[in-house]
Every structure is written in structure tokens, then in C-alpha cells.
Short mmCIF file of C-alpha atoms in Angstrom, two decimals:
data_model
loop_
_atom_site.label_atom_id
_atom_site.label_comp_id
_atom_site.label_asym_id
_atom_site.label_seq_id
_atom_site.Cartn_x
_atom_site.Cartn_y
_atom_site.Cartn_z
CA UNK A 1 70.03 121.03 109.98
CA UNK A 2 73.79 122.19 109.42
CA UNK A 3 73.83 125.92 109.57
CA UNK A 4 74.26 127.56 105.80
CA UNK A 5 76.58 131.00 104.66
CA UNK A 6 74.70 132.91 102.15
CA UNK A 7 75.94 135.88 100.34
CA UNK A 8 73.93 138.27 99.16
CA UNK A 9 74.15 141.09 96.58
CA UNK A 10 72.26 144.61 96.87
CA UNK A 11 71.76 144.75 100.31
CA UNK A 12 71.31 148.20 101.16
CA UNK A 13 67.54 147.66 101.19
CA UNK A 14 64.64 145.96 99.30
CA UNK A 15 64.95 142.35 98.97
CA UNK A 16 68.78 142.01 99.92
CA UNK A 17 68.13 143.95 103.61
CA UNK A 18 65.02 141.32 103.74
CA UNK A 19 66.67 138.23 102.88
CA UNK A 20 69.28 139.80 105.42
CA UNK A 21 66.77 139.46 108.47
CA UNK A 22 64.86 136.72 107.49
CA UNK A 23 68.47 134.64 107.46
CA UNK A 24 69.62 135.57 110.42
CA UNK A 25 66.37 134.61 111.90
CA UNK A 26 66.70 131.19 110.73
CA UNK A 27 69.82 130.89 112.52
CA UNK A 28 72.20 130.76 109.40
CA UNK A 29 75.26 133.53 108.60
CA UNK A 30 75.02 135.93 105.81
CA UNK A 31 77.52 138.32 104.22
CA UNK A 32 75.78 141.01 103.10
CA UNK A 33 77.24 142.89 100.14
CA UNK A 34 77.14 146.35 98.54
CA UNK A 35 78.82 149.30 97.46
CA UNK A 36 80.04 151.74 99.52
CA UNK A 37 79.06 149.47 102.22
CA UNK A 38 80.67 151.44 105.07
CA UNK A 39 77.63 154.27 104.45
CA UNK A 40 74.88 151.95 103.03
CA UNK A 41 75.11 149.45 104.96
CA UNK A 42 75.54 151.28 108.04
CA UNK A 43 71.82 149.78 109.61
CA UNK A 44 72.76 146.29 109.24
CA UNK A 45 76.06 146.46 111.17
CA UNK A 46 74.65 144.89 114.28
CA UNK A 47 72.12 142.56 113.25
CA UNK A 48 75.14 139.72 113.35
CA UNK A 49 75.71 140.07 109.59
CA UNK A 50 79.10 139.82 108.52
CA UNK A 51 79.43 143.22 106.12
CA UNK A 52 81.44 143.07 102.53
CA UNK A 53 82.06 145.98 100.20
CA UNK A 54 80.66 144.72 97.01
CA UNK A 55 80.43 146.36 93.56
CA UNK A 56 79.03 144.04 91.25
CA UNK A 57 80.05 145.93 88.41
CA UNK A 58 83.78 145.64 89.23
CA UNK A 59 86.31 143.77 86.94
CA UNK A 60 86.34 140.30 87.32
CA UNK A 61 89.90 140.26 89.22
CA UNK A 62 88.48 142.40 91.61
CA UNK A 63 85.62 140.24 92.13
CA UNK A 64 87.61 136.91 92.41
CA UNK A 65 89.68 138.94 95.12
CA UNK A 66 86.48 139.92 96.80
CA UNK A 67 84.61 136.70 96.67
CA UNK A 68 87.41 134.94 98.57
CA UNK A 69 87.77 137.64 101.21
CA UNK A 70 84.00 136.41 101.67
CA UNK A 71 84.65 132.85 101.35
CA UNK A 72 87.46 133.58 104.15
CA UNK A 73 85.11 135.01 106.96
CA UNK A 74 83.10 131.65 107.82
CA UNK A 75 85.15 129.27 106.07
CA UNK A 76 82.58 128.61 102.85
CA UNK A 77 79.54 129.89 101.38
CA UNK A 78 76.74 127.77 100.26
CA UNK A 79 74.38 129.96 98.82
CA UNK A 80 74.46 132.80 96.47
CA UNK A 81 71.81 135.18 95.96
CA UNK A 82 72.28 137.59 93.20
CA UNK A 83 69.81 140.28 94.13
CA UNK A 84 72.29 143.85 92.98
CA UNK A 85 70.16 145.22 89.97
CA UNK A 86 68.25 148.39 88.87
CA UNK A 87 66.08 149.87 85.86
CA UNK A 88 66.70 151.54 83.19
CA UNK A 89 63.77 152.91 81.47
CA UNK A 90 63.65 154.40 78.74
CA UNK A 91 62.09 153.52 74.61
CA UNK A 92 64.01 151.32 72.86
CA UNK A 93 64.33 153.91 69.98
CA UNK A 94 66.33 156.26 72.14
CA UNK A 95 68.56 153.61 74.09
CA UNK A 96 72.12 154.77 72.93
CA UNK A 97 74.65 151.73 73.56
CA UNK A 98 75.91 153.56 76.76
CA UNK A 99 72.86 153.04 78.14
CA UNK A 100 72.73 149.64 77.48
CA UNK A 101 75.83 148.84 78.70
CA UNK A 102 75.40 150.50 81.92
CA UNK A 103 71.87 148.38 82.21
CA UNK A 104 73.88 145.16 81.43
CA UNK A 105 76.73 145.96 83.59
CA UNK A 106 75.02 145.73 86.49
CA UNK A 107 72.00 143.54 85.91
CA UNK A 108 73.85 141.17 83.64
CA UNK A 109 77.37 141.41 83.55
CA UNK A 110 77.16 142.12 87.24
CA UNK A 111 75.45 138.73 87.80
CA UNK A 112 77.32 136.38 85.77
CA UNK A 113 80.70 137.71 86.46
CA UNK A 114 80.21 137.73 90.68
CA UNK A 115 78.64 133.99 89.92
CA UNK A 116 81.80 133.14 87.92
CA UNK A 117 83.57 134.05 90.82
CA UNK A 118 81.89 131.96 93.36
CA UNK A 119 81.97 128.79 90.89
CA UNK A 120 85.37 127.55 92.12
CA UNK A 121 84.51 127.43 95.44
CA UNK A 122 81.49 125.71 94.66
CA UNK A 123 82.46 122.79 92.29
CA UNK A 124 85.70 122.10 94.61
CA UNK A 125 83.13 121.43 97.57
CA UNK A 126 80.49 119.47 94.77
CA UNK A 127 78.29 121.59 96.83
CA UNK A 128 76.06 124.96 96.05
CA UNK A 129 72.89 126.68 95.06
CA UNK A 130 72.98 129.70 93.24
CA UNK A 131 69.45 132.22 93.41
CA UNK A 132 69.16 134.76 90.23
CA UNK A 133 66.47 136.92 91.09
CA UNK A 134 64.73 137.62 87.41
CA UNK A 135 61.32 139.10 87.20
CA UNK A 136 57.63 138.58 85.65
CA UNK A 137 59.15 140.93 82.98
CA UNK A 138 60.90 138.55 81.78
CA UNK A 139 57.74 136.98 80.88
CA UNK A 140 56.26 140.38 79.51
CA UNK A 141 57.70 143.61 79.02
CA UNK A 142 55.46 147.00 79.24
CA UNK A 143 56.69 150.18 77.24
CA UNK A 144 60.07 151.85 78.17
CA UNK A 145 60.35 148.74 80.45
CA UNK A 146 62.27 146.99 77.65
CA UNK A 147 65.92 147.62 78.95
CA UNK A 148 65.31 145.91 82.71
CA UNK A 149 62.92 143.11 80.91
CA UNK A 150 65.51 142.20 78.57
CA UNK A 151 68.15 141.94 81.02
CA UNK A 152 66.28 139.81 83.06
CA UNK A 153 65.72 137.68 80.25
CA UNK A 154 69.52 137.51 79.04
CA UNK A 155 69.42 136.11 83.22
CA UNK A 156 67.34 133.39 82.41
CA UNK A 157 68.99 132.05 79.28
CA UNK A 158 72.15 132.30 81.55
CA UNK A 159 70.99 130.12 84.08
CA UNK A 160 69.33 127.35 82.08
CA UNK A 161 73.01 127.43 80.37
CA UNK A 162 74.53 126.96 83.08
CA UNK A 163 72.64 124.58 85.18
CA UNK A 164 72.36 122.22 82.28
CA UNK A 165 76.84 122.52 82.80
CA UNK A 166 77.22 122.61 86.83
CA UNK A 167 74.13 120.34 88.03
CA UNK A 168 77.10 117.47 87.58
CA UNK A 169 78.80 118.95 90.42
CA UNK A 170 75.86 119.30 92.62
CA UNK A 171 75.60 123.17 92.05
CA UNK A 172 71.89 123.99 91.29
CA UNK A 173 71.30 127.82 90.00
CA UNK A 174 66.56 128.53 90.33
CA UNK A 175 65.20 131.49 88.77
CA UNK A 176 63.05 133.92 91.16
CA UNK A 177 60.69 135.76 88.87
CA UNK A 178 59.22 138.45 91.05
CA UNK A 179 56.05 140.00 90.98
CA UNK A 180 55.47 143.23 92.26
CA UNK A 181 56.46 143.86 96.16
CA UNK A 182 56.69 146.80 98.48
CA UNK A 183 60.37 147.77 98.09
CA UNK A 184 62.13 150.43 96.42
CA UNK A 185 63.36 149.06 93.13
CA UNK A 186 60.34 151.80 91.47
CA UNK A 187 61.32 154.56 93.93
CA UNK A 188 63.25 157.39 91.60
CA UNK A 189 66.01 157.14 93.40
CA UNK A 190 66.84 153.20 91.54
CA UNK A 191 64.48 154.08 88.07
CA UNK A 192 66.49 155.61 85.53
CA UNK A 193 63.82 157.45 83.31
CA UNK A 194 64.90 158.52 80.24
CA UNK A 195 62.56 161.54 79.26
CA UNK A 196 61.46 161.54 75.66
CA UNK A 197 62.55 163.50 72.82
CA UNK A 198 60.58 162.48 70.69
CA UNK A 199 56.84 163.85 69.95
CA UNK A 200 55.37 160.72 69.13
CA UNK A 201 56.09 158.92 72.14
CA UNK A 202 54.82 161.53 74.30
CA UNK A 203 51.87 160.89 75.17
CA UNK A 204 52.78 157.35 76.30
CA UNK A 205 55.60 158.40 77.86
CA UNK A 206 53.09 160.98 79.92
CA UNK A 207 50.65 158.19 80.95
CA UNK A 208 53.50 156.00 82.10
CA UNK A 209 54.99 158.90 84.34
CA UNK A 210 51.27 158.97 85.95
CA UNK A 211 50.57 155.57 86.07
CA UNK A 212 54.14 155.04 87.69
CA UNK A 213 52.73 157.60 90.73
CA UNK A 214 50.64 154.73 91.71
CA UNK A 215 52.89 151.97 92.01
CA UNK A 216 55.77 153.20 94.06
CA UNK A 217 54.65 152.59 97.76
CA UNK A 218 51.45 150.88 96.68
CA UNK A 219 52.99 147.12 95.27
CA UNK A 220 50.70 144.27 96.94
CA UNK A 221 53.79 141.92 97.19
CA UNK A 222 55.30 141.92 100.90
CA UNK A 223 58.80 141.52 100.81
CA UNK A 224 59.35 139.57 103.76
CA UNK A 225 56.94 137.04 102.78
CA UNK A 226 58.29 136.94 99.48
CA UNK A 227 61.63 136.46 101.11
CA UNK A 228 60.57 133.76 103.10
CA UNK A 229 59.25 131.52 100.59
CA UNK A 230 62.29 131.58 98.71
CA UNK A 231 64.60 131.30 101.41
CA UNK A 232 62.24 127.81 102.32
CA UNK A 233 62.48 126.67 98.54
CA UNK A 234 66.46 127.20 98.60
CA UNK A 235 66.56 125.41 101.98
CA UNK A 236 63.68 122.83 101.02
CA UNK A 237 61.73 123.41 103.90
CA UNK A 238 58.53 124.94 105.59
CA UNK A 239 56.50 125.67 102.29
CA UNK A 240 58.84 123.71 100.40
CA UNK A 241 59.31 120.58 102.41
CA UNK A 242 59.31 117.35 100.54
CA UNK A 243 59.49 119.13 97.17
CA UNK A 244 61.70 118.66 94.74
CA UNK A 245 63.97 121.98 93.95
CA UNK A 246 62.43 123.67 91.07
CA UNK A 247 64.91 125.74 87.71
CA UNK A 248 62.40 128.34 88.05
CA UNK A 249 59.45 130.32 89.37
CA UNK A 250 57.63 132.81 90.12
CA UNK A 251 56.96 134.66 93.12
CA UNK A 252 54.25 136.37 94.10
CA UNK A 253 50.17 136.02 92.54
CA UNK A 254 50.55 138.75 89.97
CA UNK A 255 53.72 136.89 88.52
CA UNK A 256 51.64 133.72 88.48
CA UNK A 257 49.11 134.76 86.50
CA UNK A 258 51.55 136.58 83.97
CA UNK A 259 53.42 133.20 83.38
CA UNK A 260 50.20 131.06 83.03
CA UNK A 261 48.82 133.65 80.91
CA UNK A 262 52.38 133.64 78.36
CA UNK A 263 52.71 129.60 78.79
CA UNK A 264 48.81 129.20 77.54
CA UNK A 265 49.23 131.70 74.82
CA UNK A 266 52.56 130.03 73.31
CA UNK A 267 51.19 126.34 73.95
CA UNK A 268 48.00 127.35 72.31
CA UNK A 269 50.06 128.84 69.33
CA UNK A 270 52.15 125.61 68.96
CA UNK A 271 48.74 123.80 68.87
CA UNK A 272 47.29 126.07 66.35
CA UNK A 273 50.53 126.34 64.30
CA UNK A 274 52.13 122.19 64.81
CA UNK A 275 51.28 121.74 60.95
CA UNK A 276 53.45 124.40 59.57
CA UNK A 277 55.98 124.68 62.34
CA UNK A 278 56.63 120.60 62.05
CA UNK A 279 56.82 121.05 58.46
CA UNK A 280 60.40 122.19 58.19
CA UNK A 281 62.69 119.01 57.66
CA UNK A 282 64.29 117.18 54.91
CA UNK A 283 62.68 114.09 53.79
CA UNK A 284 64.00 110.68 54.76
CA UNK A 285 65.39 109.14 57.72
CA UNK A 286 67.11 111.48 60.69
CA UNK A 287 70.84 111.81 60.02
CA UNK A 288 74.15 112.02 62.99
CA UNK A 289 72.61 113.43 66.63
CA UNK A 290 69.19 113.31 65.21
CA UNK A 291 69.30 109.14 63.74
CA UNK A 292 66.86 108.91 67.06
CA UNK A 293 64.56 111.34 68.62
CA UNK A 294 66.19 114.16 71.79
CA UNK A 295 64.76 115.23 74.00
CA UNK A 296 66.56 118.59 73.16
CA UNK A 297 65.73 118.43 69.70
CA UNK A 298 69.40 118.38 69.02
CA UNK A 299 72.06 121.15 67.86
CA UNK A 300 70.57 124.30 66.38
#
């Protein structure tokens, strides 16, 4: 098989250092990314990586400079995996808009501009696959969650957008949604936990400081494994040999049943509902896009 370049975002640990090793050990290159990569990226300076300082959150000029110092190293990239990201928690009462903006910047904004980077490159070779790792919050949200779930749904709309406009040029983007794994994305070094100042959400906020004691260090998800079945659905082989390449999915046995659980409930409302929701249009024959059935549905 011709040996793949894969860039990867956030790759001072977690995920990103996995998908690092697990790579490398399938004897493709990988530029691994990250800020301040001299320091925090220090360990994976002689696993054969190729190292790039990489702030996602960097204006897009920056970025395009950046992506083609990466394209420059091995000559093209074929895969991008957009793994940089962090959480902000916090109720959505007392988000303030900087605190938004700082979630989106990185976990949004972050994503989409690095990916409009790399989309050049891409559609001039008719040749690329782009990974956005999302999560089973973007399925369903828990309190003070609400910041990092929505972002990761904003990442989903993204992608369906635009692999509905690149898939022409051979470019497919798939949605990760990731269960809980071992890593440190709920360490307190990458949760941003907004104490409460208000009494009423107190004592939620208190049971969601204790519950969060037991889920740092304690996620059932391995990483590696988790990394390795991706990495075989991206490449379309070992678990994903002879399978078609999926939009989206989810990763990992607690995100499974999360997404069965949400598609039953909303396919059981549309069953229980089809009269009134299917009662909305104007009588007579379909008009313009909508003379004969869509499969979209048409324009809203």
C-alpha cells in the first residue's frame, strides 16, 4: 500500500501522541503539530515524527503559511486529523461571550480554519481525507458540559456541509464521536471549570465537582485501541477492510449506546408525531425544486 503523510493537531498527548505511535507503527509519516512544540513536544522528537509548531487558534494567514511549511517536509499530506481541542465548563447562564469565543476559537474556529488551509492542497491533488474528532456529546450534553457539547456539534454541521461540497474532488471529511478513553482531556490541567456564583446552581455544580473525581484516570476507553480503529477506518483496512468509508461514527461502546439511544428516541418521536409534523404544507401540487419529491427535502 503507498505509504500516507498525516498531520495531526494536539499532539502533546492524549489522542494526538497516540495516533502519533500508532502511525509510525504502520509504517506511514506524520507531522505532529502543537503549540509551543519545541517544549511540548519534546518526547516525540525521536520517534521519526517530523515536528511542526502549530497553534490552531492562529489567524488564518498564519495558518496557510504553516500548513505549507508542512506540506513542504514530505512533499504532500493525505490525511488530516483535527484532534487540538479542550473544555470549557461552565452553566450556560454564566457563559460571558469571552468565554465562548475562547471555546470556539479553538474547538471550532481552530478546526475549520486549519482545514481551510489544507483544502488547496487537497482538491489540486483530487485526493484527501479529512478526520474531525467530535464526541458522544454531541449526541447529549450533561450540565455545565454545554460549551464543549455545542462546539462539537457546530463540528458536525461543518462537516456534513462540507462533504456534501468537496466529495466531488475526492476529499472525504468522517466524524469520530468519542466515547470516554483514558487520556487527559478531563485532567484539570485541559477542563476549564467555571465555579458558580450563583446559589441555585450549587448544589449541582457540587455533585459534578465529585462525580468528576471519578472519571479522570478511571475512563474505560483505551486510547490506543481507539486510535487504531480509526486509523484502520481512514486507511480501510484491518477492522475496516472491505467497508465502505462511513460520514460518521462513534467510537468506543459507551458512545454506541448514547447514539442508538438519541436515534431511537427521535425516530420514535417522528413516528409518534408524522401526523402533525407532515401536516405543514400548502395544498395543491409541489411548486419549483419541490414539483418532484428530494431526497433533501429541498431549500429551507
Amino acid at each position: 500500500m503507498t505509504e500516507l503523510v498525516w498531520l495531526v493537531t494536539g499532539c502533546s498527548s492524549g489522542f494526538g501522541e497516540a495516533f502519533v505511535h500508532s502511525i509510525l507503527a504502520r509504517g506511514d509519516k506524520v507531522i505532529a503539530t502543537g503549540r509551543n512544540a519545541e517544549s511540548r513536544l519534546a518526547h516525540l522528537k525521536g520517534t521519526g515524527a517530523a515536528i511542526l509548531d502549530l497553534d490552531v487558534t492562529s489567524p488564518q494567514e498564519i495558518l496557510n503559511s504553516k500548513i505549507q511549511e508542512a506540506i513542504a517536509i514530505y512533499g504532500k499530506i493525505d490525511v488530516l486529523i483535527n484532534n487540538a481541542a479542550y473544555g470549557e465548563l461552565a452553566f450556560l447562564e454564566e457563559m460571558d461571550q469571552k468565554q465562548w469565543l475562547d471555546q470556539f476559537n479553538t474547538n471550532f474556529f481552530g478546526v475549520t480554519n486549519v482545514t481551510r488551509a489544507i483544502l488547496p492542497h487537497f482538491r489540486g491533488r483530487r485526493s484527501g481525507k479529512i478526520a474531525f474528532m467530535s464526541s458522544l456529546y454531541s449526541w447529549k450534553s450533561d450540565p455545565a458540559l454545554g460549551p464543549y457539547s455545542i462546539s462539537k456539534h457546530a463540528i458536525v454541521g461543518y462537516a456534513s456541509t462540507l462533504r456534501d461540497e468537496v466529495s466531488q474532488f475526492n476529499i472525504h471529511p468522517i466524524v469520530f464521536d468519542i466515547g470516554h478513553f483514558r487520556t487527559k482531556v478531563s485532567s484539570p490541567e485541559n477542563l476549564h471549570m467555571h465555579i458558580t456564583q450563583l446559589a441555585d446552581y450549587e448544589p449541582m455544580f457540587n455533585a459534578l465537582v465529585q462525580a468528576a473525581a471519578g472519571v479522570d484516570g478511571f475512563q474505560p476507553g483505551d486510547p490506543k485501541k481507539g486510535v487504531d480503529r480509526m486509523i484502520d477506518v481512514l486507511k480501510q483496512e484491518g477492522a475496516a477492510q472491505g467497508r465502505p468509508l462511513p460520514f460518521r461514527m462513534p467510537i468506543g461502546p459507551d458512545a454506541l449506546a448514547i447514539v442508538r439511544e438519541q436515534c431511537h428516541a427521535l425516530l420514535k418521536t417522528c413516528d409518534e408525531w408524522e401526523d402533525v409534523i407532515a401536516s405543514t404544507d400548502f395544498e395543491g401540487p409541489k411548486l419549483g425544486a419541490w414539483a418532484e419529491d428530494t431526497k433533501d427535502g429541498g431549500y429551507v
